[in-house]
């Protein structure tokens, strides 16, 4: 398809990972550990924005530690995810489930990085906080479902 | 035990799980969703016990607010996990990662029981401060470690069960 994808997929790194069942298994395990932490962090953050958990606490008391954990978790998920991507680059890019997964990831990270800090610091905008929380919840859960679909139907 | 596993696989439920076209992917998908919600929420209670997050709220308050969400995830995870086991009981039973996963889950349950029966009983003296007693911190760290082992060994099963 695209020449750079072929280059990625035929690299020494791709061959090393692609030929090792154990490397793939360990990377997948760490990917899921990172993703569980990422989902847990975005989940309590968005549930707080919706007012569903700890509604009596200030929003940023919940969203601040959650955001810190989410960025660490995203780094682990992205690093292991990239290594898993390398040996199957062209197949993954052509896969609609993978395309959906990346689209949801980009949108969810965008909401997390741009909208969330704004509503977290303005307690006078409960409606905006709720909309951001609902959007975040749908995007991250959608990403999890797309991720499941990708590993199961690849 | 292996006879019991073989019998489970021959039950109607076992056959449906194994042979229906979408049964397996749907069950695994829901199992992972249940895991993400339950462990994802529980880990915030563990971080609270470690004094690393939500220190402005007493642990009992964090527990009360978060546990209904975690419990919903656990129920989904247990039902789908149970159904998957019935379908693949003997292969799972002989798989080393399944055994590690089961052992880690039992230890996580034991850890929770010990926390609620022993550590939390002395709770009224330390429920408010952000500096947590050693027992609570050990319980939080053990829970984080054990659930990480459950996730890793669960994912490893997908690569070692045939």
mmCIF file of C-alpha atoms in Angstrom:
data_model
loop_
_atom_site.group_PDB
_atom_site.id
_atom_site.type_symbol
_atom_site.label_atom_id
_atom_site.label_comp_id
_atom_site.label_asym_id
_atom_site.label_seq_id
_atom_site.Cartn_x
_atom_site.Cartn_y
_atom_site.Cartn_z
ATOM 1 C CA UNK A 1 0.000 0.000 0.000
ATOM 2 C CA UNK A 2 2.037 2.931 1.266
ATOM 3 C CA UNK A 3 5.812 2.498 0.914
ATOM 4 C CA UNK A 4 6.597 3.697 4.448
ATOM 5 C CA UNK A 5 4.253 1.054 5.878
ATOM 6 C CA UNK A 6 6.168 -1.638 4.022
ATOM 7 C CA UNK A 7 9.409 -0.219 5.361
ATOM 8 C CA UNK A 8 8.015 -0.290 8.913
ATOM 9 C CA UNK A 9 6.672 -3.783 8.522
ATOM 10 C CA UNK A 10 9.862 -5.268 7.076
ATOM 11 C CA UNK A 11 12.182 -3.583 9.581
ATOM 12 C CA UNK A 12 14.327 -5.666 11.917
ATOM 13 C CA UNK A 13 12.174 -4.559 14.870
ATOM 14 C CA UNK A 14 8.999 -5.728 13.119
ATOM 15 C CA UNK A 15 10.548 -9.112 12.363
ATOM 16 C CA UNK A 16 11.790 -9.531 15.916
ATOM 17 C CA UNK A 17 8.333 -8.831 17.388
ATOM 18 C CA UNK A 18 6.358 -10.584 14.648
ATOM 19 C CA UNK A 19 8.392 -13.788 14.949
ATOM 20 C CA UNK A 20 8.146 -13.953 18.722
ATOM 21 C CA UNK A 21 4.898 -15.219 20.176
ATOM 22 C CA UNK A 22 6.140 -14.333 23.670
ATOM 23 C CA UNK A 23 7.080 -10.758 22.770
ATOM 24 C CA UNK A 24 3.599 -10.274 21.285
ATOM 25 C CA UNK A 25 1.911 -11.858 24.328
ATOM 26 C CA UNK A 26 3.891 -9.763 26.835
ATOM 27 C CA UNK A 27 3.322 -6.546 24.852
ATOM 28 C CA UNK A 28 -0.423 -7.311 24.613
ATOM 29 C CA UNK A 29 -0.550 -7.915 28.375
ATOM 30 C CA UNK A 30 1.184 -4.602 29.164
ATOM 31 C CA UNK A 31 -1.045 -2.870 26.591
ATOM 32 C CA UNK A 32 -4.117 -4.097 28.498
ATOM 33 C CA UNK A 33 -2.629 -3.126 31.890
ATOM 34 C CA UNK A 34 -2.011 0.404 30.577
ATOM 35 C CA UNK A 35 -5.426 0.539 28.961
ATOM 36 C CA UNK A 36 -7.216 -0.572 32.151
ATOM 37 C CA UNK A 37 -5.490 2.226 34.074
ATOM 38 C CA UNK A 38 -6.345 4.670 31.259
ATOM 39 C CA UNK A 39 -10.010 3.620 31.254
ATOM 40 C CA UNK A 40 -10.234 3.653 35.039
ATOM 41 C CA UNK A 41 -8.831 7.175 35.137
ATOM 42 C CA UNK A 42 -11.037 8.587 32.395
ATOM 43 C CA UNK A 43 -14.022 6.713 33.835
ATOM 44 C CA UNK A 44 -13.918 8.291 37.307
ATOM 45 C CA UNK A 45 -13.025 11.639 35.760
ATOM 46 C CA UNK A 46 -16.030 11.599 33.413
ATOM 47 C CA UNK A 47 -18.364 10.134 36.027
ATOM 48 C CA UNK A 48 -17.397 13.039 38.297
ATOM 49 C CA UNK A 49 -18.104 15.548 35.481
ATOM 50 C CA UNK A 50 -21.531 13.936 35.158
ATOM 51 C CA UNK A 51 -22.007 14.229 38.911
ATOM 52 C CA UNK A 52 -22.322 10.453 39.280
ATOM 53 C CA UNK A 53 -19.414 9.925 41.708
ATOM 54 C CA UNK A 54 -18.213 12.134 44.601
ATOM 55 C CA UNK A 55 -20.615 14.956 43.563
ATOM 56 C CA UNK A 56 -19.932 16.766 46.856
ATOM 57 C CA UNK A 57 -16.197 17.202 46.037
ATOM 58 C CA UNK A 58 -14.778 19.899 43.729
ATOM 59 C CA UNK A 59 -14.471 18.616 40.142
ATOM 60 C CA UNK A 60 -10.732 19.161 39.850
ATOM 61 C CA UNK A 61 -10.042 17.288 43.094
ATOM 62 C CA UNK A 62 -11.069 14.171 41.146
ATOM 63 C CA UNK A 63 -10.037 15.109 37.592
ATOM 64 C CA UNK A 64 -6.505 16.318 38.472
ATOM 65 C CA UNK A 65 -5.108 13.006 39.865
ATOM 66 C CA UNK A 66 -7.151 11.141 37.229
ATOM 67 C CA UNK A 67 -5.567 13.176 34.417
ATOM 68 C CA UNK A 68 -2.068 12.534 35.778
ATOM 69 C CA UNK A 69 -2.724 8.762 35.894
ATOM 70 C CA UNK A 70 -4.366 8.899 32.459
ATOM 71 C CA UNK A 71 -1.300 10.464 30.795
ATOM 72 C CA UNK A 72 1.033 7.864 32.380
ATOM 73 C CA UNK A 73 -1.338 5.086 31.289
ATOM 74 C CA UNK A 74 -1.623 6.546 27.781
ATOM 75 C CA UNK A 75 2.181 6.575 27.490
ATOM 76 C CA UNK A 76 2.333 2.857 28.432
ATOM 77 C CA UNK A 77 -0.561 1.945 26.118
ATOM 78 C CA UNK A 78 0.821 3.968 23.199
ATOM 79 C CA UNK A 79 4.375 2.606 23.586
ATOM 80 C CA UNK A 80 3.264 -1.041 23.727
ATOM 81 C CA UNK A 81 0.564 -0.400 21.096
ATOM 82 C CA UNK A 82 3.144 1.040 18.679
ATOM 83 C CA UNK A 83 5.394 -2.000 19.118
ATOM 84 C CA UNK A 84 2.412 -4.294 18.448
ATOM 85 C CA UNK A 85 1.495 -2.192 15.391
ATOM 86 C CA UNK A 86 4.918 -2.422 13.723
ATOM 87 C CA UNK A 87 4.795 -6.072 12.514
ATOM 88 C CA UNK A 88 1.197 -5.718 11.232
ATOM 89 C CA UNK A 89 1.366 -2.118 9.996
ATOM 90 C CA UNK A 90 -0.198 -2.411 6.527
ATOM 91 C CA UNK A 91 -2.886 -4.879 7.604
ATOM 92 C CA UNK A 92 -3.877 -2.710 10.561
ATOM 93 C CA UNK A 93 -4.027 0.540 8.567
ATOM 94 C CA UNK A 94 -6.350 -1.111 6.029
ATOM 95 C CA UNK A 95 -8.576 -2.545 8.808
ATOM 96 C CA UNK A 96 -11.765 -0.439 9.410
ATOM 97 C CA UNK A 97 -11.823 -1.459 13.102
ATOM 98 C CA UNK A 98 -8.290 -0.152 13.550
ATOM 99 C CA UNK A 99 -9.159 3.081 11.716
ATOM 100 C CA UNK A 100 -12.171 3.549 14.014
ATOM 101 C CA UNK A 101 -9.990 2.803 17.048
ATOM 102 C CA UNK A 102 -7.442 5.480 16.081
ATOM 103 C CA UNK A 103 -10.183 8.016 15.252
ATOM 104 C CA UNK A 104 -11.846 7.468 18.649
ATOM 105 C CA UNK A 105 -8.448 7.652 20.386
ATOM 106 C CA UNK A 106 -7.567 10.974 18.739
ATOM 107 C CA UNK A 107 -10.992 12.471 19.531
ATOM 108 C CA UNK A 108 -11.019 11.200 23.124
ATOM 109 C CA UNK A 109 -7.497 12.528 23.772
ATOM 110 C CA UNK A 110 -8.561 15.848 22.211
ATOM 111 C CA UNK A 111 -11.536 16.142 24.590
ATOM 112 C CA UNK A 112 -9.340 15.088 27.522
ATOM 113 C CA UNK A 113 -6.636 17.647 26.684
ATOM 114 C CA UNK A 114 -8.746 20.614 25.551
ATOM 115 C CA UNK A 115 -12.262 20.536 27.012
ATOM 116 C CA UNK A 116 -11.699 18.815 30.362
ATOM 117 C CA UNK A 117 -9.285 21.335 31.954
ATOM 118 C CA UNK A 118 -11.686 24.175 31.062
ATOM 119 C CA UNK A 119 -14.781 22.685 32.676
ATOM 120 C CA UNK A 120 -12.813 21.257 35.612
ATOM 121 C CA UNK A 121 -11.801 24.722 36.769
ATOM 122 C CA UNK A 122 -15.130 26.456 36.288
ATOM 123 C CA UNK A 123 -17.579 25.130 38.882
ATOM 124 C CA UNK A 124 -20.206 27.544 37.547
ATOM 125 C CA UNK A 125 -20.663 25.561 34.331
ATOM 126 C CA UNK A 126 -22.331 22.324 35.412
ATOM 127 C CA UNK A 127 -24.003 21.874 32.017
ATOM 128 C CA UNK A 128 -20.709 22.162 30.115
ATOM 129 C CA UNK A 129 -19.105 19.743 32.588
ATOM 130 C CA UNK A 130 -21.914 17.247 32.054
ATOM 131 C CA UNK A 131 -21.690 17.439 28.257
ATOM 132 C CA UNK A 132 -17.891 16.979 28.412
ATOM 133 C CA UNK A 133 -18.309 14.026 30.799
ATOM 134 C CA UNK A 134 -20.902 12.343 28.593
ATOM 135 C CA UNK A 135 -18.802 12.867 25.454
ATOM 136 C CA UNK A 136 -15.692 11.542 27.199
ATOM 137 C CA UNK A 137 -17.540 8.500 28.527
ATOM 138 C CA UNK A 138 -18.929 7.598 25.092
ATOM 139 C CA UNK A 139 -15.573 8.164 23.329
ATOM 140 C CA UNK A 140 -13.434 6.131 25.790
ATOM 141 C CA UNK A 141 -15.960 3.264 26.077
ATOM 142 C CA UNK A 142 -16.234 3.287 22.276
ATOM 143 C CA UNK A 143 -12.454 3.058 22.066
ATOM 144 C CA UNK A 144 -12.506 0.042 24.428
ATOM 145 C CA UNK A 145 -15.170 -1.686 22.293
ATOM 146 C CA UNK A 146 -13.238 -0.932 19.085
ATOM 147 C CA UNK A 147 -10.095 -2.321 20.736
ATOM 148 C CA UNK A 148 -11.932 -5.536 21.671
ATOM 149 C CA UNK A 149 -13.330 -5.843 18.140
ATOM 150 C CA UNK A 150 -9.858 -5.318 16.663
ATOM 151 C CA UNK A 151 -8.195 -8.111 18.661
ATOM 152 C CA UNK A 152 -11.104 -10.508 18.150
ATOM 153 C CA UNK A 153 -11.764 -10.054 14.421
ATOM 154 C CA UNK A 154 -8.309 -9.184 13.105
ATOM 155 C CA UNK B 1 -11.242 -32.249 38.449
ATOM 156 C CA UNK B 2 -10.372 -32.739 34.780
ATOM 157 C CA UNK B 3 -13.411 -35.060 34.433
ATOM 158 C CA UNK B 4 -15.601 -32.287 35.808
ATOM 159 C CA UNK B 5 -14.054 -29.877 33.273
ATOM 160 C CA UNK B 6 -14.740 -32.274 30.394
ATOM 161 C CA UNK B 7 -18.330 -32.687 31.594
ATOM 162 C CA UNK B 8 -18.806 -28.884 31.741
ATOM 163 C CA UNK B 9 -17.717 -28.625 28.105
ATOM 164 C CA UNK B 10 -20.381 -31.150 27.051
ATOM 165 C CA UNK B 11 -23.242 -29.227 28.695
ATOM 166 C CA UNK B 12 -25.585 -27.213 26.462
ATOM 167 C CA UNK B 13 -24.032 -23.955 27.721
ATOM 168 C CA UNK B 14 -20.511 -25.194 26.986
ATOM 169 C CA UNK B 15 -21.444 -26.208 23.450
ATOM 170 C CA UNK B 16 -23.169 -22.895 22.703
ATOM 171 C CA UNK B 17 -20.170 -20.895 23.988
ATOM 172 C CA UNK B 18 -17.757 -22.921 21.894
ATOM 173 C CA UNK B 19 -19.684 -23.411 18.676
ATOM 174 C CA UNK B 20 -21.835 -20.332 18.117
ATOM 175 C CA UNK B 21 -20.373 -17.957 15.545
ATOM 176 C CA UNK B 22 -20.359 -14.787 17.662
ATOM 177 C CA UNK B 23 -20.668 -16.293 21.162
ATOM 178 C CA UNK B 24 -16.940 -16.293 21.894
ATOM 179 C CA UNK B 25 -16.045 -12.763 20.673
ATOM 180 C CA UNK B 26 -19.098 -11.240 22.371
ATOM 181 C CA UNK B 27 -18.286 -12.968 25.676
ATOM 182 C CA UNK B 28 -14.599 -11.988 25.538
ATOM 183 C CA UNK B 29 -15.526 -8.408 24.609
ATOM 184 C CA UNK B 30 -17.947 -8.113 27.541
ATOM 185 C CA UNK B 31 -15.401 -9.818 29.832
ATOM 186 C CA UNK B 32 -12.792 -7.160 28.968
ATOM 187 C CA UNK B 33 -15.368 -4.345 29.368
ATOM 188 C CA UNK B 34 -16.279 -5.734 32.800
ATOM 189 C CA UNK B 35 -12.588 -5.894 33.710
ATOM 190 C CA UNK B 36 -11.947 -2.323 32.603
ATOM 191 C CA UNK B 37 -14.845 -0.958 34.650
ATOM 192 C CA UNK B 38 -14.271 -3.049 37.791
ATOM 193 C CA UNK B 39 -10.483 -2.921 38.080
ATOM 194 C CA UNK B 40 -10.388 0.588 36.609
ATOM 195 C CA UNK B 41 -12.614 1.854 39.427
ATOM 196 C CA UNK B 42 -11.212 -0.339 42.237
ATOM 197 C CA UNK B 43 -7.695 0.925 41.565
ATOM 198 C CA UNK B 44 -8.835 4.420 42.670
ATOM 199 C CA UNK B 45 -9.843 3.004 46.029
ATOM 200 C CA UNK B 46 -6.412 1.293 46.185
ATOM 201 C CA UNK B 47 -4.684 4.605 45.365
ATOM 202 C CA UNK B 48 -6.766 6.233 48.139
ATOM 203 C CA UNK B 49 -5.595 3.546 50.616
ATOM 204 C CA UNK B 50 -2.012 4.305 49.548
ATOM 205 C CA UNK B 51 -2.669 7.997 50.197
ATOM 206 C CA UNK B 52 -1.833 8.823 46.549
ATOM 207 C CA UNK B 53 -5.182 10.197 45.344
ATOM 208 C CA UNK B 54 -8.477 11.670 46.618
ATOM 209 C CA UNK B 55 -6.878 12.302 50.011
ATOM 210 C CA UNK B 56 -9.536 14.934 50.774
ATOM 211 C CA UNK B 57 -12.179 12.209 51.067
ATOM 212 C CA UNK B 58 -12.188 9.544 53.837
ATOM 213 C CA UNK B 59 -11.490 6.020 52.453
ATOM 214 C CA UNK B 60 -14.962 4.903 53.569
ATOM 215 C CA UNK B 61 -16.485 7.731 51.503
ATOM 216 C CA UNK B 62 -14.453 6.796 48.410
ATOM 217 C CA UNK B 63 -15.464 3.161 48.942
ATOM 218 C CA UNK B 64 -19.163 3.969 49.245
ATOM 219 C CA UNK B 65 -19.175 6.145 46.102
ATOM 220 C CA UNK B 66 -17.067 3.931 43.857
ATOM 221 C CA UNK B 67 -18.057 0.404 44.838
ATOM 222 C CA UNK B 68 -21.454 0.274 43.059
ATOM 223 C CA UNK B 69 -19.638 0.963 39.735
ATOM 224 C CA UNK B 70 -16.937 -1.590 40.450
ATOM 225 C CA UNK B 71 -19.538 -4.160 41.560
ATOM 226 C CA UNK B 72 -21.444 -3.776 38.275
ATOM 227 C CA UNK B 73 -18.191 -4.436 36.384
ATOM 228 C CA UNK B 74 -17.379 -7.427 38.597
ATOM 229 C CA UNK B 75 -20.811 -9.007 37.974
ATOM 230 C CA UNK B 76 -20.385 -8.630 34.194
ATOM 231 C CA UNK B 77 -16.822 -10.003 34.390
ATOM 232 C CA UNK B 78 -17.840 -12.975 36.581
ATOM 233 C CA UNK B 79 -20.823 -14.005 34.418
ATOM 234 C CA UNK B 80 -18.932 -13.791 31.116
ATOM 235 C CA UNK B 81 -15.806 -15.366 32.663
ATOM 236 C CA UNK B 82 -17.891 -18.228 34.070
ATOM 237 C CA UNK B 83 -19.526 -18.857 30.676
ATOM 238 C CA UNK B 84 -16.156 -18.786 28.890
ATOM 239 C CA UNK B 85 -14.797 -21.271 31.445
ATOM 240 C CA UNK B 86 -17.700 -23.685 30.876
ATOM 241 C CA UNK B 87 -16.946 -23.648 27.141
ATOM 242 C CA UNK B 88 -13.208 -24.232 27.498
ATOM 243 C CA UNK B 89 -12.941 -25.782 30.977
ATOM 244 C CA UNK B 90 -10.340 -28.523 30.394
ATOM 245 C CA UNK B 91 -7.980 -26.374 28.265
ATOM 246 C CA UNK B 92 -8.230 -23.595 30.845
ATOM 247 C CA UNK B 93 -7.693 -25.992 33.756
ATOM 248 C CA UNK B 94 -4.449 -27.244 32.202
ATOM 249 C CA UNK B 95 -3.222 -23.729 31.339
ATOM 250 C CA UNK B 96 -0.585 -22.341 33.701
ATOM 251 C CA UNK B 97 -1.736 -18.724 33.247
ATOM 252 C CA UNK B 98 -5.315 -19.663 34.136
ATOM 253 C CA UNK B 99 -4.003 -21.157 37.389
ATOM 254 C CA UNK B 100 -1.914 -18.065 38.128
ATOM 255 C CA UNK B 101 -4.945 -15.881 37.373
ATOM 256 C CA UNK B 102 -7.198 -17.915 39.661
ATOM 257 C CA UNK B 103 -4.612 -17.839 42.480
ATOM 258 C CA UNK B 104 -4.199 -14.051 42.139
ATOM 259 C CA UNK B 105 -7.997 -13.586 42.194
ATOM 260 C CA UNK B 106 -8.318 -15.696 45.353
ATOM 261 C CA UNK B 107 -5.539 -13.674 47.004
ATOM 262 C CA UNK B 108 -7.221 -10.420 45.927
ATOM 263 C CA UNK B 109 -10.485 -11.624 47.509
ATOM 264 C CA UNK B 110 -8.609 -12.650 50.678
ATOM 265 C CA UNK B 111 -6.896 -9.254 50.749
ATOM 266 C CA UNK B 112 -10.278 -7.501 50.544
ATOM 267 C CA UNK B 113 -11.729 -9.682 53.329
ATOM 268 C CA UNK B 114 -8.721 -9.060 55.608
ATOM 269 C CA UNK B 115 -8.955 -5.317 54.907
ATOM 270 C CA UNK B 116 -12.666 -5.142 55.763
ATOM 271 C CA UNK B 117 -12.535 -7.531 58.747
ATOM 272 C CA UNK B 118 -9.316 -6.350 60.379
ATOM 273 C CA UNK B 119 -7.872 -3.083 59.059
ATOM 274 C CA UNK B 120 -11.094 -1.168 58.491
ATOM 275 C CA UNK B 121 -12.452 -2.184 61.936
ATOM 276 C CA UNK B 122 -9.973 0.209 63.478
ATOM 277 C CA UNK B 123 -11.063 2.761 60.881
ATOM 278 C CA UNK B 124 -12.662 5.451 63.022
ATOM 279 C CA UNK B 125 -9.269 6.527 64.342
ATOM 280 C CA UNK B 126 -7.681 7.048 60.902
ATOM 281 C CA UNK B 127 -10.551 7.551 58.464
ATOM 282 C CA UNK B 128 -10.019 11.285 58.067
ATOM 283 C CA UNK B 129 -6.260 11.924 57.735
ATOM 284 C CA UNK B 130 -4.384 11.628 54.466
ATOM 285 C CA UNK B 131 -1.538 9.736 56.101
ATOM 286 C CA UNK B 132 -2.639 6.134 55.942
ATOM 287 C CA UNK B 133 -1.638 3.391 58.418
ATOM 288 C CA UNK B 134 0.628 0.599 57.173
ATOM 289 C CA UNK B 135 -2.185 -1.981 57.059
ATOM 290 C CA UNK B 136 -4.265 0.137 54.694
ATOM 291 C CA UNK B 137 -1.297 0.924 52.454
ATOM 292 C CA UNK B 138 -0.332 -2.769 52.257
ATOM 293 C CA UNK B 139 -3.926 -3.648 51.319
ATOM 294 C CA UNK B 140 -3.946 -1.017 48.543
ATOM 295 C CA UNK B 141 -0.561 -2.066 47.143
ATOM 296 C CA UNK B 142 -1.463 -5.785 47.305
ATOM 297 C CA UNK B 143 -4.724 -5.146 45.445
ATOM 298 C CA UNK B 144 -2.949 -3.177 42.672
ATOM 299 C CA UNK B 145 -0.268 -5.891 42.307
ATOM 300 C CA UNK B 146 -2.742 -8.802 42.331
ATOM 301 C CA UNK B 147 -5.122 -7.262 39.788
ATOM 302 C CA UNK B 148 -2.167 -6.480 37.510
ATOM 303 C CA UNK B 149 -1.225 -10.177 37.702
ATOM 304 C CA UNK B 150 -4.859 -11.116 36.909
ATOM 305 C CA UNK B 151 -4.875 -8.858 33.819
ATOM 306 C CA UNK B 152 -1.483 -10.038 32.546
ATOM 307 C CA UNK B 153 -2.189 -13.749 33.064
ATOM 308 C CA UNK B 154 -5.667 -13.346 31.563
ATOM 309 C CA UNK B 155 -4.219 -11.773 28.425
ATOM 310 C CA UNK B 156 -1.453 -14.415 28.300
ATOM 311 C CA UNK B 157 -4.155 -17.127 28.202
ATOM 312 C CA UNK B 158 -5.169 -15.900 24.750
ATOM 313 C CA UNK B 159 -1.676 -16.750 23.483
ATOM 314 C CA UNK B 160 -1.206 -20.083 25.274
ATOM 315 C CA UNK B 161 -4.584 -21.877 25.125
ATOM 316 C CA UNK B 162 -5.137 -24.152 22.152
#
